[in-house]
Amino acid sequence: MKATRRLIRGLARGLKNAVKRLAIGLLLRLPASLQLRVLPATQRYDPSQVPQPEKIERAAHARLFIAPANSAGQGWAWAQVVNKFLDGSAATNMAVVGPHDFGFECGEPVPLGVYRWSTRWQRAQRSAVSAQFTHVLVESDRPLFGDAQQRTAASDIDDLVAAGVSVGLLFHGSDIRLPSRHAARMSWSPFHGDRWSLTPALEQRASELQSRLLTSRLPTFFSTPDLALDVPTGQWLPVVVDPSLWETGEPAFSHGGVPIVAHAPSKAAVKGSDLVDPVMAKLDAEGLIRYVRVENVPSAEMPAVYTSVDIVLDQFSLGIYGVAACEAMAAGRVVVSFVSGQVRDFVRDATGLSLPIIDVSPDAIEAEMRALLGDRARMVEHASRGPAFVREVHDGQLSAKVLSEFLER
């Protein structure tokens, strides 16, 4: 009976996928004016304003294209460090932009509807990238030239390699992090049980992708140190922030009042916000802090947010640090987070520097925060080391060195 049920479910999935492919095929054959009548509102686009593919300086001996995720604006940031620090090289990025985008800078922002449904854009983009660029970094194993036809990144990579383009793979986090491995290491992992509804889908995708990477010969990069466990043959490409955007405020605690504490999770479900919020509300009610919960703030406004507070709480379940923590460190704020020993050791081994983030255990946030608030000297010392650490590791020069090795291939 079980075998029969599995067979029926398999047939049902196959039929559903076949119907979906047929419907998508019919949609792609429709004129754009008719497509727009049936597409969801979030995927409609103006056919007269389909963006042109980004142009690159053809005189450059190495021309890099990074696409299509731009997670936390990093695709754009990495492209800029190539342009700034590597003579004879040029780079740009493309990203698919949805209706709830945070406004990260991007060389070629492409609306979701255009990316998914405009065959005119897809053909032009494929031709332009193959002809103009010598190197491509594919982010998060996502297709570069549209996904409505259920194309895969592998198909696009094959086309680029056939055109003589050097291709590398680049991962940001949940695109490659294996939930079961993370849960086995971290008691506060968001991937335990049913804490996060996306865990089963992430597990399946990461497992399949890691199996493919075992036989891949493409250069592979990851953006946060914890991913060394998931991409053991990969290379760390540090995230990049521009220190000049963040070193604009008065030093932490200069206002003279109670400490102002901010928490700005990109995804509350995986940042341990459910552990943070009740404790901070309690400390706020006692007058020990002023708590600022930050949500849905465009990226351009975040420097003003961080430079107006004293302490930034990053995350308390993943054991990592990323762009947000680097921005807060660059601003000279006290950064409090849960960072695993593996990450701290990795950073020390790679850079010779100690990560200036104050570690707080997820199961003792209240007690450890109370102790920290009573130790102003410790907080000031860590905050003072943040800008120098970011300039040494995350201002783009180290990332440019990593990318230069890829561009010399």
Short mmCIF file of C-alpha atoms in Angstrom, two decimals, residues 55-344:
data_model
loop_
_atom_site.label_atom_id
_atom_site.label_comp_id
_atom_site.label_asym_id
_atom_site.label_seq_id
_atom_site.Cartn_x
_atom_site.Cartn_y
_atom_site.Cartn_z
CA LYS A 55 27.42 47.61 -20.87
CA ILE A 56 30.98 47.10 -19.65
CA GLU A 57 34.30 48.72 -20.50
CA ARG A 58 35.50 46.53 -23.38
CA ALA A 59 39.12 47.67 -23.01
CA ALA A 60 39.42 45.92 -19.65
CA HIS A 61 41.32 42.64 -19.91
CA ALA A 62 39.00 41.01 -17.33
CA ARG A 63 35.30 41.86 -17.33
CA LEU A 64 33.22 40.44 -14.47
CA PHE A 65 29.44 40.03 -14.28
CA ILE A 66 27.83 39.13 -10.91
CA ALA A 67 24.17 38.06 -10.82
CA PRO A 68 21.30 37.67 -10.07
CA ALA A 69 20.79 37.86 -6.26
CA ASN A 70 22.64 40.93 -4.91
CA SER A 71 21.89 39.75 -1.37
CA ALA A 72 22.28 42.70 1.04
CA GLY A 73 23.71 44.66 -1.90
CA GLN A 74 26.82 42.50 -2.01
CA GLY A 75 26.79 41.76 -5.75
CA TRP A 76 27.05 45.49 -6.38
CA ALA A 77 29.62 45.97 -3.60
CA TRP A 78 31.94 43.26 -4.96
CA ALA A 79 31.67 44.72 -8.46
CA GLN A 80 32.69 48.12 -7.12
CA VAL A 81 35.80 46.82 -5.35
CA VAL A 82 36.95 45.29 -8.65
CA ASN A 83 36.51 48.68 -10.32
CA LYS A 84 38.24 50.49 -7.44
CA PHE A 85 41.16 48.25 -6.59
CA LEU A 86 41.99 46.10 -9.66
CA ASP A 87 43.65 47.91 -12.54
CA GLY A 88 42.72 46.57 -15.93
CA SER A 89 39.54 44.92 -14.67
CA ALA A 90 35.94 46.04 -14.78
CA ALA A 91 32.78 44.65 -13.17
CA THR A 92 29.08 45.18 -12.79
CA ASN A 93 26.13 43.28 -11.39
CA MET A 94 22.53 42.46 -12.18
CA ALA A 95 19.78 41.64 -9.71
CA VAL A 96 16.15 40.64 -9.89
CA VAL A 97 14.16 43.31 -8.06
CA GLY A 98 10.82 42.44 -6.47
CA PRO A 99 8.05 44.69 -5.15
CA HIS A 100 9.45 44.70 -1.60
CA ASP A 101 13.08 45.44 -2.43
CA PHE A 102 15.14 47.27 0.21
CA GLY A 103 16.69 49.59 -2.37
CA PHE A 104 20.19 48.15 -2.46
CA GLU A 105 22.42 49.68 -5.11
CA CYS A 106 22.69 47.66 -8.30
CA GLY A 107 24.31 48.06 -11.68
CA GLU A 108 21.39 46.52 -13.57
CA PRO A 109 18.16 46.15 -11.57
CA VAL A 110 15.69 43.98 -13.48
CA PRO A 111 12.03 43.86 -12.39
CA LEU A 112 10.82 40.39 -11.45
CA GLY A 113 8.22 40.35 -14.23
CA VAL A 114 10.79 41.24 -16.87
CA TYR A 115 13.22 38.61 -15.63
CA ARG A 116 10.56 35.94 -15.55
CA TRP A 117 8.44 36.67 -18.62
CA SER A 118 10.13 38.98 -21.13
CA THR A 119 11.66 36.75 -23.79
CA ARG A 120 13.00 39.89 -25.47
CA TRP A 121 15.02 40.76 -22.35
CA GLN A 122 16.12 37.15 -21.84
CA ARG A 123 17.51 36.86 -25.39
CA ALA A 124 19.24 40.24 -25.21
CA GLN A 125 20.72 39.50 -21.78
CA ARG A 126 22.06 36.10 -22.78
CA SER A 127 23.67 37.55 -25.90
CA ALA A 128 25.16 40.55 -24.08
CA VAL A 129 26.65 38.60 -21.19
CA SER A 130 28.15 35.93 -23.45
CA ALA A 131 29.68 38.54 -25.76
CA GLN A 132 30.84 41.21 -23.32
CA PHE A 133 32.13 39.45 -20.21
CA THR A 134 35.15 37.26 -19.63
CA HIS A 135 34.06 36.11 -16.16
CA VAL A 136 30.70 35.49 -14.46
CA LEU A 137 29.90 34.78 -10.82
CA VAL A 138 26.54 33.03 -10.48
CA GLU A 139 24.93 33.86 -7.14
CA SER A 140 22.92 31.34 -5.14
CA ASP A 141 22.63 28.85 -8.02
CA ARG A 142 19.89 30.98 -9.57
CA PRO A 143 19.29 31.22 -13.35
CA LEU A 144 20.82 34.30 -14.96
CA PHE A 145 18.47 34.63 -17.90
CA GLY A 146 14.97 34.09 -16.52
CA ASP A 147 13.32 31.17 -14.76
CA ALA A 148 9.76 30.93 -16.07
CA GLN A 149 10.63 27.98 -18.30
CA GLN A 150 12.08 26.20 -15.27
CA ARG A 151 15.58 26.76 -16.57
CA THR A 152 18.31 26.14 -14.07
CA ALA A 153 21.55 27.89 -13.31
CA ALA A 154 23.32 24.80 -14.66
CA SER A 155 21.82 25.38 -18.11
CA ASP A 156 22.97 28.99 -18.16
CA ILE A 157 26.43 28.00 -16.92
CA ASP A 158 26.77 25.42 -19.70
CA ASP A 159 25.90 28.09 -22.27
CA LEU A 160 28.44 30.54 -20.84
CA VAL A 161 31.23 27.97 -20.66
CA ALA A 162 30.52 27.00 -24.26
CA ALA A 163 30.90 30.69 -25.18
CA GLY A 164 34.34 30.76 -23.54
CA VAL A 165 33.34 32.58 -20.35
CA SER A 166 35.00 31.65 -17.05
CA VAL A 167 32.28 30.90 -14.47
CA GLY A 168 32.38 30.76 -10.69
CA LEU A 169 29.75 29.97 -8.07
CA LEU A 170 28.94 32.29 -5.17
CA PHE A 171 26.82 31.57 -2.09
CA HIS A 172 25.44 33.88 0.58
CA GLY A 173 23.91 31.68 3.30
CA SER A 174 20.57 29.90 3.27
CA ASP A 175 21.12 29.09 -0.41
CA ILE A 176 23.78 26.50 0.54
CA ARG A 177 23.66 26.10 4.34
CA LEU A 178 22.43 22.59 5.23
CA PRO A 179 19.79 22.95 7.97
CA SER A 180 20.32 19.49 9.44
CA ARG A 181 24.07 20.07 9.83
CA HIS A 182 23.46 23.46 11.41
CA ALA A 183 20.85 22.06 13.81
CA ALA A 184 23.22 19.28 14.86
CA ARG A 185 25.84 21.87 15.85
CA MET A 186 23.63 24.59 17.33
CA SER A 187 21.05 24.02 20.06
CA TRP A 188 19.47 27.38 19.19
CA SER A 189 19.45 26.78 15.45
CA PRO A 190 16.31 28.07 13.71
CA PHE A 191 16.24 24.77 11.83
CA HIS A 192 15.14 22.66 14.81
CA GLY A 193 11.71 21.05 14.51
CA ASP A 194 9.07 23.37 13.12
CA ARG A 195 10.65 26.69 14.20
CA TRP A 196 10.84 27.79 10.55
CA SER A 197 8.41 26.58 7.92
CA LEU A 198 10.98 26.83 5.11
CA THR A 199 13.39 24.36 6.70
CA PRO A 200 12.29 21.23 4.74
CA ALA A 201 12.56 23.04 1.40
CA LEU A 202 15.96 24.50 2.32
CA GLU A 203 17.19 21.08 3.42
CA GLN A 204 16.24 19.48 0.12
CA ARG A 205 17.76 22.23 -2.01
CA ALA A 206 20.99 22.51 -0.01
CA SER A 207 21.43 18.74 0.03
CA GLU A 208 20.98 18.48 -3.74
CA LEU A 209 23.26 21.43 -4.38
CA GLN A 210 26.04 20.20 -2.12
CA SER A 211 25.94 16.83 -3.90
CA ARG A 212 26.41 18.61 -7.22
CA LEU A 213 29.31 20.64 -5.87
CA LEU A 214 31.21 17.44 -5.07
CA THR A 215 31.79 16.90 -8.78
CA SER A 216 31.94 20.54 -9.88
CA ARG A 217 35.21 21.95 -11.12
CA LEU A 218 34.03 25.55 -11.00
CA PRO A 219 35.66 27.97 -8.54
CA THR A 220 33.35 28.40 -5.56
CA PHE A 221 33.06 31.26 -3.08
CA PHE A 222 31.08 31.90 0.09
CA SER A 223 30.41 35.19 1.87
CA THR A 224 30.23 34.30 5.58
CA PRO A 225 32.82 32.19 7.45
CA ASP A 226 30.33 29.61 8.77
CA LEU A 227 29.73 28.43 5.21
CA ALA A 228 33.20 26.89 5.14
CA LEU A 229 31.47 23.88 6.71
CA ASP A 230 29.00 23.64 3.84
CA VAL A 231 31.41 24.50 1.01
CA PRO A 232 34.69 22.92 2.20
CA THR A 233 36.32 23.36 -1.21
CA GLY A 234 35.21 26.97 -1.48
CA GLN A 235 37.01 30.23 -0.75
CA TRP A 236 35.90 33.02 1.58
CA LEU A 237 34.90 36.21 -0.23
CA PRO A 238 34.35 38.68 2.64
CA VAL A 239 31.28 40.89 2.56
CA VAL A 240 31.98 44.53 1.81
CA VAL A 241 30.79 47.74 3.43
CA ASP A 242 31.89 51.31 2.73
CA PRO A 243 33.24 52.63 6.05
CA SER A 244 32.74 56.23 4.98
CA LEU A 245 28.97 55.76 4.96
CA TRP A 246 28.93 54.62 8.59
CA GLU A 247 31.64 56.63 10.35
CA THR A 248 29.42 59.70 10.47
CA GLY A 249 27.96 59.88 13.96
CA GLU A 250 29.07 60.76 17.46
CA PRO A 251 30.75 57.98 19.49
CA ALA A 252 28.52 55.50 21.29
CA PHE A 253 27.13 56.73 24.63
CA SER A 254 28.03 60.37 23.87
CA HIS A 255 24.40 61.48 24.40
CA GLY A 256 24.71 60.85 28.14
CA GLY A 257 21.37 59.08 28.61
CA VAL A 258 20.53 55.42 29.07
CA PRO A 259 21.97 53.19 26.31
CA ILE A 260 19.91 53.08 23.12
CA VAL A 261 19.68 49.51 21.82
CA ALA A 262 18.60 48.60 18.28
CA HIS A 263 17.68 45.29 16.67
CA ALA A 264 17.13 45.28 12.91
CA PRO A 265 16.65 41.69 11.71
CA SER A 266 16.42 41.04 7.98
CA LYS A 267 14.53 37.82 8.78
CA ALA A 268 13.20 37.72 12.33
CA ALA A 269 12.52 33.98 12.11
CA VAL A 270 16.22 33.15 11.73
CA LYS A 271 17.76 35.97 13.78
CA GLY A 272 16.38 34.90 17.15
CA SER A 273 14.17 37.97 17.44
CA ASP A 274 11.66 35.99 19.49
CA LEU A 275 14.39 35.62 22.13
CA VAL A 276 15.48 39.25 21.99
CA ASP A 277 12.27 41.26 21.95
CA PRO A 278 10.78 40.18 25.33
CA VAL A 279 14.06 40.74 27.17
CA MET A 280 14.66 44.16 25.62
CA ALA A 281 11.07 45.19 26.36
CA LYS A 282 11.64 44.24 30.02
CA LEU A 283 14.92 46.16 30.28
CA ASP A 284 13.28 49.12 28.56
CA ALA A 285 10.39 49.08 31.04
CA GLU A 286 12.92 49.11 33.89
CA GLY A 287 14.59 52.18 32.44
CA LEU A 288 17.92 50.42 31.84
CA ILE A 289 17.82 50.94 28.07
CA ARG A 290 15.76 52.50 25.32
CA TYR A 291 14.87 49.78 22.83
CA VAL A 292 14.45 50.50 19.11
CA ARG A 293 13.02 47.71 16.97
CA VAL A 294 13.83 48.39 13.31
CA GLU A 295 11.83 46.93 10.43
CA ASN A 296 11.32 47.66 6.72
CA VAL A 297 13.87 50.50 6.60
CA PRO A 298 15.45 51.14 3.15
CA SER A 299 19.18 50.44 3.02
CA ALA A 300 20.03 54.11 2.38
CA GLU A 301 18.49 55.08 5.74
CA MET A 302 20.31 52.49 7.86
CA PRO A 303 23.46 54.59 8.50
CA ALA A 304 21.28 57.18 10.25
CA VAL A 305 19.67 54.41 12.31
CA TYR A 306 22.91 52.82 13.50
CA THR A 307 24.72 56.08 14.20
CA SER A 308 21.83 57.20 16.42
CA VAL A 309 22.10 54.23 18.81
CA ASP A 310 24.75 52.82 21.14
CA ILE A 311 24.28 49.05 20.96
CA VAL A 312 23.22 46.90 18.00
CA LEU A 313 21.86 43.40 18.61
CA ASP A 314 22.55 41.31 15.53
CA GLN A 315 21.40 37.66 15.74
CA PHE A 316 21.03 34.93 18.34
CA SER A 317 20.44 31.67 16.51
CA LEU A 318 22.70 31.28 13.47
CA GLY A 319 26.09 31.80 15.15
CA ILE A 320 27.37 34.01 12.30
CA TYR A 321 28.14 37.61 11.45
CA GLY A 322 27.43 39.31 8.16
CA VAL A 323 26.71 42.64 6.52
CA ALA A 324 24.55 44.12 9.29
CA ALA A 325 27.15 43.41 11.97
CA CYS A 326 29.89 44.91 9.78
CA GLU A 327 27.84 48.05 9.23
CA ALA A 328 27.30 48.45 12.98
CA MET A 329 30.99 47.86 13.70
CA ALA A 330 31.95 50.42 11.04
CA ALA A 331 29.65 52.91 12.78
CA GLY A 332 31.55 52.38 16.04
CA ARG A 333 28.61 50.80 17.81
CA VAL A 334 28.71 48.04 20.39
CA VAL A 335 27.73 44.91 18.50
CA VAL A 336 26.20 42.12 20.56
CA SER A 337 25.47 38.76 18.98
CA PHE A 338 25.83 35.01 19.22
CA VAL A 339 28.91 34.05 17.18
CA SER A 340 30.13 30.47 17.11
CA GLY A 341 33.66 29.44 18.01
CA GLN A 342 34.10 28.09 14.49
CA VAL A 343 33.43 31.54 13.00
CA ARG A 344 35.72 33.35 15.46
#
